[in-house]
Amino acid sequence: MSAQPGAVRSLPAGREIPLTRLDNSDPELFAELMEAVERVARSAAFVLGDELEAFEAEFASYCDAGEAVGVSSGTEALVLALRALGVGPGDEVIVPANSFIATAEAVSLVGGTPRLVDVDPVNSLLSADAVEAAIGPRTRAVIPVHLYGRTAPLDSILAVARAAGLAVIEDACQAHGARYRGRRVGAIGDCGCFSFYPAKNLGAWGDGGALVTDDPVIADRVRLLRSHGENPRYRHRVPGTTARLDAIQAAVLRVKLRKLDRWTTARRGIGAKLTAALRGSAVIPSPLPGPGEDHVFHQYVVESDQRDALREHLTRAGIATGVHYPVPIHLSQAYRSLGMEAGSLPVVERLAQRICSLPMFPTMTGDDIARVASAVGDFIPTAVLAAAG
């Protein structure tokens, strides 16, 4: 640590560390992906077809699931999962308020009402106790979120949900490849939803998503809904939508899926090294998973009483940061109609003021990790500076 309060070790020019790195930073991977795109372009099979079917089979196998259905985004995966399970107007779905807004938004888009609840203060995830306390006469489902890549406590949530007759939809949009008690997340509940947004651990070259499940009825329903309720061609069984995963995105994802386990191993290692290096610093490092749990580190999130000052400090040191997420869902303008005031979900609200995402990507080097840890270690909160002065 620096002996001088507030000092920042400057990084050499050109050595800024981004929050994440995308595919164009890896020439070898980029060339392989371009070959896949060219293969689809030459065939002109852009919608549905062999490329998508091959990806769906490969992704289902990867997730230890019976079925995978490619769709246009993680949000659409959640929407179609709810529709396939019969959730609609008048129904409530339990959703943790500590998530990206899409988790709640999907419930609204099918005409339901998200029942937003607080999270566990230790792991920042939905708990079985919160689910049990939120169940009401209109509750139809619960959506546990594997936030930042950390697995939610599915066994206890499933036990409560099954006893109440609720469907369980896993929001695994940030948890590709994570395992819970040895099983890949996604098909442990009734179904699971994934996003392939470019910055995800498994990212496409645009929006994309998938639903996985062991229930062929759910899978068939989602396949019907994603393509105008059509089966066969021009025979429309139900009102559907256009929510198919493009063949070009499927081709890109097939290439990257083969590399995902290697990237995940790298992320876990980087997460463990950062956690060890940040102990004793002015931040609370990201907790490592306990027995039976997993963390694939889509984001590496720390807590600080002076989060904004920490971010400014790291920006001056050439280190990018983010906040996932600064406004809790229940306090957003979009959900003002729920009538939930500040103070109604204290854990979520406290987190929104304290969390900071540090750089996390599988090609981070030992030097990158050391630079991030050193810069965080150099941060001295104002209260400490005042006491020293």
mmCIF file of C-alpha atoms in Angstrom:
data_model
loop_
_atom_site.group_PDB
_atom_site.id
_atom_site.type_symbol
_atom_site.label_atom_id
_atom_site.label_comp_id
_atom_site.label_asym_id
_atom_site.label_seq_id
_atom_site.Cartn_x
_atom_site.Cartn_y
_atom_site.Cartn_z
ATOM 1 C CA MET A 1 0.000 0.000 0.000
ATOM 2 C CA SER A 2 1.056 3.586 -0.541
ATOM 3 C CA ALA A 3 2.448 5.349 2.504
ATOM 4 C CA GLN A 4 0.998 8.654 1.327
ATOM 5 C CA PRO A 5 -2.743 9.100 1.952
ATOM 6 C CA GLY A 6 -4.755 9.176 -1.239
ATOM 7 C CA ALA A 7 -1.790 8.479 -3.490
ATOM 8 C CA VAL A 8 -2.429 6.643 -6.760
ATOM 9 C CA ARG A 9 0.184 4.685 -8.639
ATOM 10 C CA SER A 10 -0.206 5.801 -12.254
ATOM 11 C CA LEU A 11 -0.437 3.146 -14.938
ATOM 12 C CA PRO A 12 1.768 3.403 -17.999
ATOM 13 C CA ALA A 13 0.092 4.929 -21.060
ATOM 14 C CA GLY A 14 -1.997 2.373 -22.918
ATOM 15 C CA ARG A 15 -2.276 0.092 -19.898
ATOM 16 C CA GLU A 16 -5.777 1.045 -18.815
ATOM 17 C CA ILE A 17 -7.653 -2.004 -17.616
ATOM 18 C CA PRO A 18 -11.217 -2.269 -19.002
ATOM 19 C CA LEU A 19 -14.200 -3.694 -17.157
ATOM 20 C CA THR A 20 -14.339 -6.487 -19.735
ATOM 21 C CA ARG A 21 -12.847 -7.378 -23.115
ATOM 22 C CA LEU A 22 -14.848 -8.317 -26.193
ATOM 23 C CA ASP A 23 -13.973 -10.653 -29.044
ATOM 24 C CA ASN A 24 -12.300 -8.058 -31.261
ATOM 25 C CA SER A 25 -9.421 -7.935 -28.772
ATOM 26 C CA ASP A 26 -8.456 -11.559 -29.586
ATOM 27 C CA PRO A 27 -7.320 -11.835 -33.255
ATOM 28 C CA GLU A 28 -7.292 -15.648 -33.298
ATOM 29 C CA LEU A 29 -10.790 -15.946 -31.849
ATOM 30 C CA PHE A 30 -12.025 -13.117 -34.078
ATOM 31 C CA ALA A 31 -10.805 -14.918 -37.199
ATOM 32 C CA GLU A 32 -12.513 -18.155 -36.112
ATOM 33 C CA LEU A 33 -15.765 -16.323 -35.489
ATOM 34 C CA MET A 34 -15.593 -14.581 -38.853
ATOM 35 C CA GLU A 35 -15.259 -17.985 -40.523
ATOM 36 C CA ALA A 36 -18.454 -19.098 -38.780
ATOM 37 C CA VAL A 37 -20.292 -15.953 -39.875
ATOM 38 C CA GLU A 38 -19.090 -16.450 -43.447
ATOM 39 C CA ARG A 39 -20.322 -20.052 -43.395
ATOM 40 C CA VAL A 40 -23.845 -18.884 -42.573
ATOM 41 C CA ALA A 41 -23.673 -16.022 -45.059
ATOM 42 C CA ARG A 42 -22.658 -18.357 -47.883
ATOM 43 C CA SER A 43 -25.572 -20.689 -47.133
ATOM 44 C CA ALA A 44 -28.012 -17.735 -46.771
ATOM 45 C CA ALA A 45 -29.810 -19.769 -44.058
ATOM 46 C CA PHE A 46 -30.271 -16.869 -41.655
ATOM 47 C CA VAL A 47 -33.447 -17.863 -39.786
ATOM 48 C CA LEU A 48 -33.893 -21.186 -37.946
ATOM 49 C CA GLY A 49 -32.294 -24.101 -39.818
ATOM 50 C CA ASP A 50 -29.351 -26.409 -39.210
ATOM 51 C CA GLU A 51 -27.037 -23.916 -37.494
ATOM 52 C CA LEU A 52 -29.580 -23.055 -34.822
ATOM 53 C CA GLU A 53 -30.586 -26.685 -34.314
ATOM 54 C CA ALA A 54 -26.945 -27.678 -33.883
ATOM 55 C CA PHE A 55 -26.375 -24.959 -31.288
ATOM 56 C CA GLU A 56 -29.535 -25.906 -29.404
ATOM 57 C CA ALA A 57 -28.424 -29.548 -29.216
ATOM 58 C CA GLU A 58 -24.928 -28.566 -28.086
ATOM 59 C CA PHE A 59 -26.150 -26.067 -25.501
ATOM 60 C CA ALA A 60 -28.708 -28.511 -24.088
ATOM 61 C CA SER A 61 -25.964 -31.115 -23.709
ATOM 62 C CA TYR A 62 -23.653 -28.566 -22.102
ATOM 63 C CA CYS A 63 -26.356 -27.587 -19.580
ATOM 64 C CA ASP A 64 -27.198 -31.245 -18.779
ATOM 65 C CA ALA A 65 -30.697 -30.418 -20.028
ATOM 66 C CA GLY A 66 -33.077 -32.361 -22.207
ATOM 67 C CA GLU A 67 -33.993 -29.378 -24.378
ATOM 68 C CA ALA A 68 -32.667 -25.947 -25.371
ATOM 69 C CA VAL A 69 -34.579 -23.380 -27.406
ATOM 70 C CA GLY A 70 -32.732 -20.419 -28.925
ATOM 71 C CA VAL A 71 -34.544 -17.094 -28.681
ATOM 72 C CA SER A 72 -33.823 -13.457 -29.419
ATOM 73 C CA SER A 73 -32.709 -12.296 -25.952
ATOM 74 C CA GLY A 74 -32.546 -13.254 -22.304
ATOM 75 C CA THR A 75 -35.572 -11.055 -21.670
ATOM 76 C CA GLU A 76 -37.581 -12.935 -24.297
ATOM 77 C CA ALA A 77 -36.457 -16.227 -22.761
ATOM 78 C CA LEU A 78 -38.017 -15.120 -19.462
ATOM 79 C CA VAL A 79 -41.164 -13.823 -21.164
ATOM 80 C CA LEU A 80 -41.696 -17.015 -23.158
ATOM 81 C CA ALA A 81 -40.965 -19.184 -20.113
ATOM 82 C CA LEU A 82 -43.714 -17.389 -18.201
ATOM 83 C CA ARG A 83 -46.123 -17.694 -21.132
ATOM 84 C CA ALA A 84 -45.314 -21.378 -21.566
ATOM 85 C CA LEU A 85 -46.107 -21.942 -17.887
ATOM 86 C CA GLY A 86 -49.432 -20.129 -18.190
ATOM 87 C CA VAL A 87 -48.507 -17.047 -16.160
ATOM 88 C CA GLY A 88 -50.509 -13.996 -17.214
ATOM 89 C CA PRO A 89 -52.788 -11.159 -16.118
ATOM 90 C CA GLY A 90 -53.721 -11.253 -12.453
ATOM 91 C CA ASP A 91 -50.814 -13.488 -11.500
ATOM 92 C CA GLU A 92 -47.906 -12.594 -9.207
ATOM 93 C CA VAL A 93 -44.325 -13.785 -9.608
ATOM 94 C CA ILE A 94 -41.747 -13.479 -6.819
ATOM 95 C CA VAL A 95 -38.627 -11.663 -8.031
ATOM 96 C CA PRO A 96 -35.568 -10.440 -6.097
ATOM 97 C CA ALA A 97 -35.223 -6.657 -6.388
ATOM 98 C CA ASN A 98 -31.449 -7.090 -6.606
ATOM 99 C CA SER A 99 -31.310 -7.929 -10.319
ATOM 100 C CA PHE A 100 -31.342 -6.346 -13.752
ATOM 101 C CA ILE A 101 -34.782 -4.929 -14.478
ATOM 102 C CA ALA A 102 -35.452 -7.576 -17.171
ATOM 103 C CA THR A 103 -36.289 -10.138 -14.470
ATOM 104 C CA ALA A 104 -39.258 -8.050 -13.321
ATOM 105 C CA GLU A 105 -39.944 -6.623 -16.757
ATOM 106 C CA ALA A 106 -40.676 -10.078 -18.170
ATOM 107 C CA VAL A 107 -43.432 -10.542 -15.587
ATOM 108 C CA SER A 108 -44.955 -7.195 -16.564
ATOM 109 C CA LEU A 109 -44.766 -8.060 -20.268
ATOM 110 C CA VAL A 110 -47.024 -11.098 -19.798
ATOM 111 C CA GLY A 111 -49.490 -9.003 -17.817
ATOM 112 C CA GLY A 112 -48.454 -10.245 -14.394
ATOM 113 C CA THR A 113 -47.194 -8.360 -11.350
ATOM 114 C CA PRO A 114 -43.656 -8.798 -10.021
ATOM 115 C CA ARG A 115 -43.673 -9.354 -6.253
ATOM 116 C CA LEU A 116 -40.343 -7.688 -5.479
ATOM 117 C CA VAL A 117 -38.578 -8.940 -2.369
ATOM 118 C CA ASP A 118 -35.388 -8.286 -0.433
ATOM 119 C CA VAL A 119 -32.301 -10.496 -0.578
ATOM 120 C CA ASP A 120 -30.044 -12.306 1.853
ATOM 121 C CA PRO A 121 -27.533 -9.879 3.428
ATOM 122 C CA VAL A 122 -24.709 -12.439 3.216
ATOM 123 C CA ASN A 123 -24.846 -13.535 -0.421
ATOM 124 C CA SER A 124 -27.115 -10.801 -1.914
ATOM 125 C CA LEU A 125 -29.375 -13.473 -3.464
ATOM 126 C CA LEU A 126 -32.986 -14.554 -3.108
ATOM 127 C CA SER A 127 -33.594 -16.789 -0.079
ATOM 128 C CA ALA A 128 -36.205 -19.435 0.638
ATOM 129 C CA ASP A 129 -37.372 -17.417 3.657
ATOM 130 C CA ALA A 130 -38.074 -14.401 1.443
ATOM 131 C CA VAL A 131 -39.984 -16.593 -1.011
ATOM 132 C CA GLU A 132 -42.090 -18.169 1.724
ATOM 133 C CA ALA A 133 -42.956 -14.788 3.246
ATOM 134 C CA ALA A 134 -44.000 -13.371 -0.144
ATOM 135 C CA ILE A 135 -46.372 -16.149 -1.241
ATOM 136 C CA GLY A 136 -49.949 -14.966 -1.616
ATOM 137 C CA PRO A 137 -53.169 -16.209 -3.185
ATOM 138 C CA ARG A 138 -52.188 -14.916 -6.649
ATOM 139 C CA THR A 139 -48.589 -16.180 -6.633
ATOM 140 C CA ARG A 140 -47.870 -18.500 -9.562
ATOM 141 C CA ALA A 141 -44.083 -18.628 -9.879
ATOM 142 C CA VAL A 142 -40.723 -17.575 -8.479
ATOM 143 C CA ILE A 143 -37.624 -16.460 -10.401
ATOM 144 C CA PRO A 144 -34.386 -17.027 -8.447
ATOM 145 C CA VAL A 145 -31.513 -15.095 -10.037
ATOM 146 C CA HIS A 146 -27.965 -16.457 -10.210
ATOM 147 C CA LEU A 147 -26.651 -12.915 -9.913
ATOM 148 C CA TYR A 148 -23.160 -12.001 -11.149
ATOM 149 C CA GLY A 149 -22.562 -15.731 -11.782
ATOM 150 C CA ARG A 150 -23.122 -16.859 -8.175
ATOM 151 C CA THR A 151 -25.618 -19.685 -7.717
ATOM 152 C CA ALA A 152 -28.799 -19.070 -5.740
ATOM 153 C CA PRO A 153 -29.774 -21.583 -3.006
ATOM 154 C CA LEU A 154 -32.008 -23.662 -5.242
ATOM 155 C CA ASP A 155 -32.645 -26.635 -2.954
ATOM 156 C CA SER A 156 -34.358 -24.594 -0.265
ATOM 157 C CA ILE A 157 -36.172 -22.361 -2.772
ATOM 158 C CA LEU A 158 -37.439 -25.388 -4.705
ATOM 159 C CA ALA A 159 -38.680 -27.010 -1.493
ATOM 160 C CA VAL A 160 -40.746 -23.937 -0.600
ATOM 161 C CA ALA A 161 -41.978 -23.482 -4.169
ATOM 162 C CA ARG A 162 -42.994 -27.111 -4.640
ATOM 163 C CA ALA A 163 -44.891 -27.118 -1.345
ATOM 164 C CA ALA A 164 -46.854 -24.082 -2.550
ATOM 165 C CA GLY A 165 -47.372 -25.372 -6.097
ATOM 166 C CA LEU A 166 -45.245 -22.641 -7.690
ATOM 167 C CA ALA A 167 -43.259 -22.891 -10.911
ATOM 168 C CA VAL A 168 -39.530 -22.105 -10.640
ATOM 169 C CA ILE A 169 -37.816 -20.275 -13.507
ATOM 170 C CA GLU A 170 -34.064 -19.868 -13.056
ATOM 171 C CA ASP A 171 -32.698 -16.550 -14.288
ATOM 172 C CA ALA A 172 -29.270 -17.825 -15.336
ATOM 173 C CA CYS A 173 -28.556 -14.907 -17.677
ATOM 174 C CA GLN A 174 -25.278 -14.229 -15.833
ATOM 175 C CA ALA A 175 -24.368 -17.793 -14.901
ATOM 176 C CA HIS A 176 -23.440 -19.783 -18.014
ATOM 177 C CA GLY A 177 -21.722 -22.993 -16.937
ATOM 178 C CA ALA A 178 -22.245 -22.553 -13.194
ATOM 179 C CA ARG A 179 -22.991 -25.664 -11.147
ATOM 180 C CA TYR A 180 -25.205 -26.055 -8.106
ATOM 181 C CA ARG A 181 -24.543 -29.214 -6.103
ATOM 182 C CA GLY A 182 -22.854 -30.689 -9.156
ATOM 183 C CA ARG A 183 -25.582 -29.868 -11.686
ATOM 184 C CA ARG A 184 -25.450 -27.126 -14.294
ATOM 185 C CA VAL A 185 -27.876 -24.330 -13.503
ATOM 186 C CA GLY A 186 -30.823 -23.859 -15.836
ATOM 187 C CA ALA A 187 -32.698 -27.153 -15.799
ATOM 188 C CA ILE A 188 -32.750 -27.617 -12.014
ATOM 189 C CA GLY A 189 -36.018 -25.699 -11.784
ATOM 190 C CA ASP A 190 -38.848 -26.062 -14.307
ATOM 191 C CA CYS A 191 -36.708 -24.199 -16.820
ATOM 192 C CA GLY A 192 -33.841 -21.727 -16.997
ATOM 193 C CA CYS A 193 -33.181 -18.630 -19.054
ATOM 194 C CA PHE A 194 -29.876 -17.416 -20.495
ATOM 195 C CA SER A 195 -28.786 -14.206 -22.177
ATOM 196 C CA PHE A 196 -26.093 -14.094 -24.856
ATOM 197 C CA TYR A 197 -25.610 -10.326 -24.785
ATOM 198 C CA PRO A 198 -22.060 -9.673 -26.082
ATOM 199 C CA ALA A 199 -20.544 -8.959 -22.648
ATOM 200 C CA LYS A 200 -21.861 -12.190 -21.073
ATOM 201 C CA ASN A 201 -19.562 -15.115 -20.232
ATOM 202 C CA LEU A 202 -21.003 -16.728 -23.368
ATOM 203 C CA GLY A 203 -21.760 -13.766 -25.591
ATOM 204 C CA ALA A 204 -23.072 -13.458 -29.132
ATOM 205 C CA TRP A 205 -22.432 -10.651 -31.627
ATOM 206 C CA GLY A 206 -25.726 -8.999 -30.791
ATOM 207 C CA ASP A 207 -28.726 -9.881 -28.659
ATOM 208 C CA GLY A 208 -29.622 -13.504 -28.134
ATOM 209 C CA GLY A 209 -30.882 -15.915 -25.513
ATOM 210 C CA ALA A 210 -32.013 -19.445 -24.778
ATOM 211 C CA LEU A 211 -34.332 -21.428 -22.557
ATOM 212 C CA VAL A 212 -33.295 -24.846 -21.257
ATOM 213 C CA THR A 213 -35.527 -27.431 -19.619
ATOM 214 C CA ASP A 214 -36.053 -31.132 -19.041
ATOM 215 C CA ASP A 215 -39.756 -30.704 -19.817
ATOM 216 C CA PRO A 216 -40.508 -31.247 -23.540
ATOM 217 C CA VAL A 217 -43.928 -29.639 -23.149
ATOM 218 C CA ILE A 218 -42.339 -26.349 -22.048
ATOM 219 C CA ALA A 219 -39.754 -26.541 -24.831
ATOM 220 C CA ASP A 220 -42.375 -27.240 -27.516
ATOM 221 C CA ARG A 221 -44.538 -24.389 -26.264
ATOM 222 C CA VAL A 222 -41.613 -21.932 -26.389
ATOM 223 C CA ARG A 223 -40.691 -23.091 -29.911
ATOM 224 C CA LEU A 224 -44.265 -22.423 -30.959
ATOM 225 C CA LEU A 225 -44.453 -19.011 -29.290
ATOM 226 C CA ARG A 226 -41.062 -17.764 -30.576
ATOM 227 C CA SER A 227 -42.196 -18.037 -34.206
ATOM 228 C CA HIS A 228 -45.742 -16.659 -34.518
ATOM 229 C CA GLY A 229 -47.366 -19.738 -32.980
ATOM 230 C CA GLU A 230 -46.764 -21.419 -36.306
ATOM 231 C CA ASN A 231 -46.600 -25.199 -36.849
ATOM 232 C CA PRO A 232 -46.433 -26.184 -39.664
ATOM 233 C CA ARG A 233 -45.757 -23.201 -41.914
ATOM 234 C CA TYR A 234 -48.764 -20.818 -42.081
ATOM 235 C CA ARG A 235 -50.712 -22.860 -39.554
ATOM 236 C CA HIS A 236 -50.889 -20.550 -36.528
ATOM 237 C CA ARG A 237 -51.913 -22.430 -33.383
ATOM 238 C CA VAL A 238 -51.676 -19.558 -30.884
ATOM 239 C CA PRO A 239 -50.779 -15.848 -31.006
ATOM 240 C CA GLY A 240 -46.995 -15.846 -30.816
ATOM 241 C CA THR A 241 -44.207 -13.421 -31.591
ATOM 242 C CA THR A 242 -40.912 -13.081 -33.466
ATOM 243 C CA ALA A 243 -38.272 -14.128 -30.947
ATOM 244 C CA ARG A 244 -35.954 -16.526 -32.769
ATOM 245 C CA LEU A 245 -32.200 -16.722 -32.266
ATOM 246 C CA ASP A 246 -30.557 -15.766 -35.563
ATOM 247 C CA ALA A 247 -28.462 -18.409 -37.297
ATOM 248 C CA ILE A 248 -25.427 -16.091 -37.386
ATOM 249 C CA GLN A 249 -25.618 -15.697 -33.605
ATOM 250 C CA ALA A 250 -25.991 -19.458 -33.226
ATOM 251 C CA ALA A 251 -22.847 -19.984 -35.327
ATOM 252 C CA VAL A 252 -20.880 -17.505 -33.216
ATOM 253 C CA LEU A 253 -22.110 -19.161 -30.015
ATOM 254 C CA ARG A 254 -21.169 -22.645 -31.224
ATOM 255 C CA VAL A 255 -17.540 -21.548 -31.580
ATOM 256 C CA LYS A 256 -17.477 -19.875 -28.185
ATOM 257 C CA LEU A 257 -19.336 -22.668 -26.375
ATOM 258 C CA ARG A 258 -16.386 -24.983 -27.060
ATOM 259 C CA LYS A 259 -14.149 -22.542 -25.175
ATOM 260 C CA LEU A 260 -16.511 -21.676 -22.340
ATOM 261 C CA ASP A 261 -15.220 -24.152 -19.749
ATOM 262 C CA ARG A 262 -11.656 -22.885 -20.218
ATOM 263 C CA TRP A 263 -12.806 -19.300 -19.851
ATOM 264 C CA THR A 264 -14.878 -20.197 -16.777
ATOM 265 C CA THR A 265 -11.899 -21.856 -15.108
ATOM 266 C CA ALA A 266 -9.900 -18.686 -15.752
ATOM 267 C CA ARG A 267 -12.662 -16.497 -14.289
ATOM 268 C CA ARG A 268 -12.882 -18.614 -11.142
ATOM 269 C CA GLY A 269 -9.118 -18.407 -10.695
ATOM 270 C CA ILE A 270 -9.053 -14.644 -11.185
ATOM 271 C CA GLY A 271 -11.963 -14.243 -8.759
ATOM 272 C CA ALA A 272 -10.152 -16.282 -6.098
ATOM 273 C CA LYS A 273 -6.937 -14.280 -6.579
ATOM 274 C CA LEU A 274 -8.741 -10.951 -6.363
ATOM 275 C CA THR A 275 -10.590 -12.018 -3.221
ATOM 276 C CA ALA A 276 -7.336 -13.067 -1.563
ATOM 277 C CA ALA A 277 -5.519 -9.908 -2.660
ATOM 278 C CA LEU A 278 -8.270 -7.564 -1.449
ATOM 279 C CA ARG A 279 -8.521 -8.953 2.078
ATOM 280 C CA GLY A 280 -7.506 -6.249 4.501
ATOM 281 C CA SER A 281 -8.235 -3.454 2.021
ATOM 282 C CA ALA A 282 -10.868 -0.757 2.409
ATOM 283 C CA VAL A 283 -13.456 -2.814 0.466
ATOM 284 C CA ILE A 284 -15.392 -5.988 1.167
ATOM 285 C CA PRO A 285 -14.266 -8.401 -1.567
ATOM 286 C CA SER A 286 -16.606 -10.680 -3.490
ATOM 287 C CA PRO A 287 -17.344 -13.715 -1.283
ATOM 288 C CA LEU A 288 -16.263 -17.074 -2.658
ATOM 289 C CA PRO A 289 -18.882 -19.841 -2.998
ATOM 290 C CA GLY A 290 -19.521 -22.289 -0.197
ATOM 291 C CA PRO A 291 -19.902 -26.083 -0.404
ATOM 292 C CA GLY A 292 -22.167 -27.119 -3.277
ATOM 293 C CA GLU A 293 -22.295 -23.547 -4.597
ATOM 294 C CA ASP A 294 -20.499 -22.013 -7.562
ATOM 295 C CA HIS A 295 -19.477 -18.630 -8.901
ATOM 296 C CA VAL A 296 -18.485 -18.114 -12.539
ATOM 297 C CA PHE A 297 -17.739 -14.416 -11.996
ATOM 298 C CA HIS A 298 -19.684 -12.695 -14.707
ATOM 299 C CA GLN A 299 -18.959 -9.665 -12.539
ATOM 300 C CA TYR A 300 -16.509 -9.231 -9.677
ATOM 301 C CA VAL A 301 -18.400 -7.076 -7.182
ATOM 302 C CA VAL A 302 -17.014 -5.452 -4.045
ATOM 303 C CA GLU A 303 -18.657 -3.254 -1.428
ATOM 304 C CA SER A 304 -17.479 0.098 -0.115
ATOM 305 C CA ASP A 305 -19.013 2.724 2.177
ATOM 306 C CA GLN A 306 -17.516 5.278 -0.217
ATOM 307 C CA ARG A 307 -18.249 3.604 -3.520
ATOM 308 C CA ASP A 308 -18.270 6.757 -5.653
ATOM 309 C CA ALA A 309 -14.964 7.971 -4.234
ATOM 310 C CA LEU A 310 -13.494 4.514 -4.838
ATOM 311 C CA ARG A 311 -14.608 4.605 -8.466
ATOM 312 C CA GLU A 312 -13.086 8.048 -8.985
ATOM 313 C CA HIS A 313 -9.848 6.805 -7.427
ATOM 314 C CA LEU A 314 -9.747 3.781 -9.732
ATOM 315 C CA THR A 315 -10.572 5.878 -12.796
ATOM 316 C CA ARG A 316 -7.536 8.056 -12.040
ATOM 317 C CA ALA A 317 -5.507 4.849 -11.824
ATOM 318 C CA GLY A 318 -6.700 3.780 -15.283
ATOM 319 C CA ILE A 319 -9.008 1.040 -14.039
ATOM 320 C CA ALA A 320 -12.581 0.850 -15.312
ATOM 321 C CA THR A 321 -15.443 0.055 -12.933
ATOM 322 C CA GLY A 322 -19.210 -0.350 -13.093
ATOM 323 C CA VAL A 323 -22.240 -0.461 -10.807
ATOM 324 C CA HIS A 324 -24.619 -3.409 -11.227
ATOM 325 C CA TYR A 325 -27.123 -1.946 -10.314
ATOM 326 C CA PRO A 326 -27.392 1.656 -9.028
ATOM 327 C CA VAL A 327 -31.208 1.867 -8.797
ATOM 328 C CA PRO A 328 -33.138 -1.010 -7.190
ATOM 329 C CA ILE A 329 -36.028 -2.206 -9.332
ATOM 330 C CA HIS A 330 -38.671 -1.218 -6.768
ATOM 331 C CA LEU A 331 -37.392 2.379 -6.682
ATOM 332 C CA SER A 332 -37.156 2.773 -10.462
ATOM 333 C CA GLN A 333 -39.596 5.013 -12.291
ATOM 334 C CA ALA A 334 -40.814 1.969 -14.228
ATOM 335 C CA TYR A 335 -42.158 0.359 -11.040
ATOM 336 C CA ARG A 336 -43.306 3.410 -9.136
ATOM 337 C CA SER A 337 -46.863 2.106 -9.511
ATOM 338 C CA LEU A 338 -46.095 -0.711 -7.060
ATOM 339 C CA GLY A 339 -46.009 1.925 -4.305
ATOM 340 C CA MET A 340 -42.852 0.649 -2.642
ATOM 341 C CA GLU A 341 -41.097 3.486 -0.828
ATOM 342 C CA ALA A 342 -37.438 3.892 0.058
ATOM 343 C CA GLY A 343 -36.709 1.713 3.079
ATOM 344 C CA SER A 344 -39.089 -1.071 2.066
ATOM 345 C CA LEU A 345 -36.254 -3.401 0.957
ATOM 346 C CA PRO A 346 -33.287 -2.302 3.083
ATOM 347 C CA VAL A 347 -30.698 -4.882 2.013
ATOM 348 C CA VAL A 348 -31.196 -4.223 -1.697
ATOM 349 C CA GLU A 349 -31.161 -0.466 -1.136
ATOM 350 C CA ARG A 350 -27.977 -0.642 0.924
ATOM 351 C CA LEU A 351 -26.263 -2.688 -1.764
ATOM 352 C CA ALA A 352 -27.228 -0.189 -4.466
ATOM 353 C CA GLN A 353 -25.292 2.486 -2.575
ATOM 354 C CA ARG A 354 -22.218 0.340 -1.893
ATOM 355 C CA ILE A 355 -21.506 -2.054 -4.771
ATOM 356 C CA CYS A 356 -18.789 -1.596 -7.369
ATOM 357 C CA SER A 357 -17.836 -3.981 -10.179
ATOM 358 C CA LEU A 358 -14.104 -4.351 -10.823
ATOM 359 C CA PRO A 359 -12.510 -5.603 -14.066
ATOM 360 C CA MET A 360 -13.240 -9.264 -14.772
ATOM 361 C CA PHE A 361 -12.486 -11.134 -17.995
ATOM 362 C CA PRO A 362 -10.787 -14.483 -18.629
ATOM 363 C CA THR A 363 -7.672 -13.002 -20.243
ATOM 364 C CA MET A 364 -6.772 -10.867 -17.228
ATOM 365 C CA THR A 365 -3.083 -11.375 -16.520
ATOM 366 C CA GLY A 366 -1.317 -11.673 -13.201
ATOM 367 C CA ASP A 367 -0.109 -8.120 -13.741
ATOM 368 C CA ASP A 368 -3.695 -6.936 -14.332
ATOM 369 C CA ILE A 369 -4.815 -8.578 -11.090
ATOM 370 C CA ALA A 370 -1.918 -7.067 -9.170
ATOM 371 C CA ARG A 371 -2.597 -3.593 -10.583
ATOM 372 C CA VAL A 372 -6.279 -3.740 -9.656
ATOM 373 C CA ALA A 373 -5.522 -5.016 -6.156
ATOM 374 C CA SER A 374 -2.788 -2.420 -5.674
ATOM 375 C CA ALA A 375 -5.019 0.443 -6.778
ATOM 376 C CA VAL A 376 -7.837 -0.696 -4.480
ATOM 377 C CA GLY A 377 -5.312 -1.113 -1.680
ATOM 378 C CA ASP A 378 -4.152 2.473 -2.204
ATOM 379 C CA PHE A 379 -7.682 3.767 -1.638
ATOM 380 C CA ILE A 380 -7.991 5.388 1.751
ATOM 381 C CA PRO A 381 -11.503 6.392 2.829
ATOM 382 C CA THR A 382 -12.039 9.995 3.877
ATOM 383 C CA ALA A 383 -12.824 8.984 7.466
ATOM 384 C CA VAL A 384 -9.373 7.406 7.740
ATOM 385 C CA LEU A 385 -7.750 10.475 6.161
ATOM 386 C CA ALA A 386 -9.575 12.757 8.609
ATOM 387 C CA ALA A 387 -8.401 10.678 11.556
ATOM 388 C CA ALA A 388 -4.829 10.731 10.225
ATOM 389 C CA GLY A 389 -4.955 14.501 9.768
#
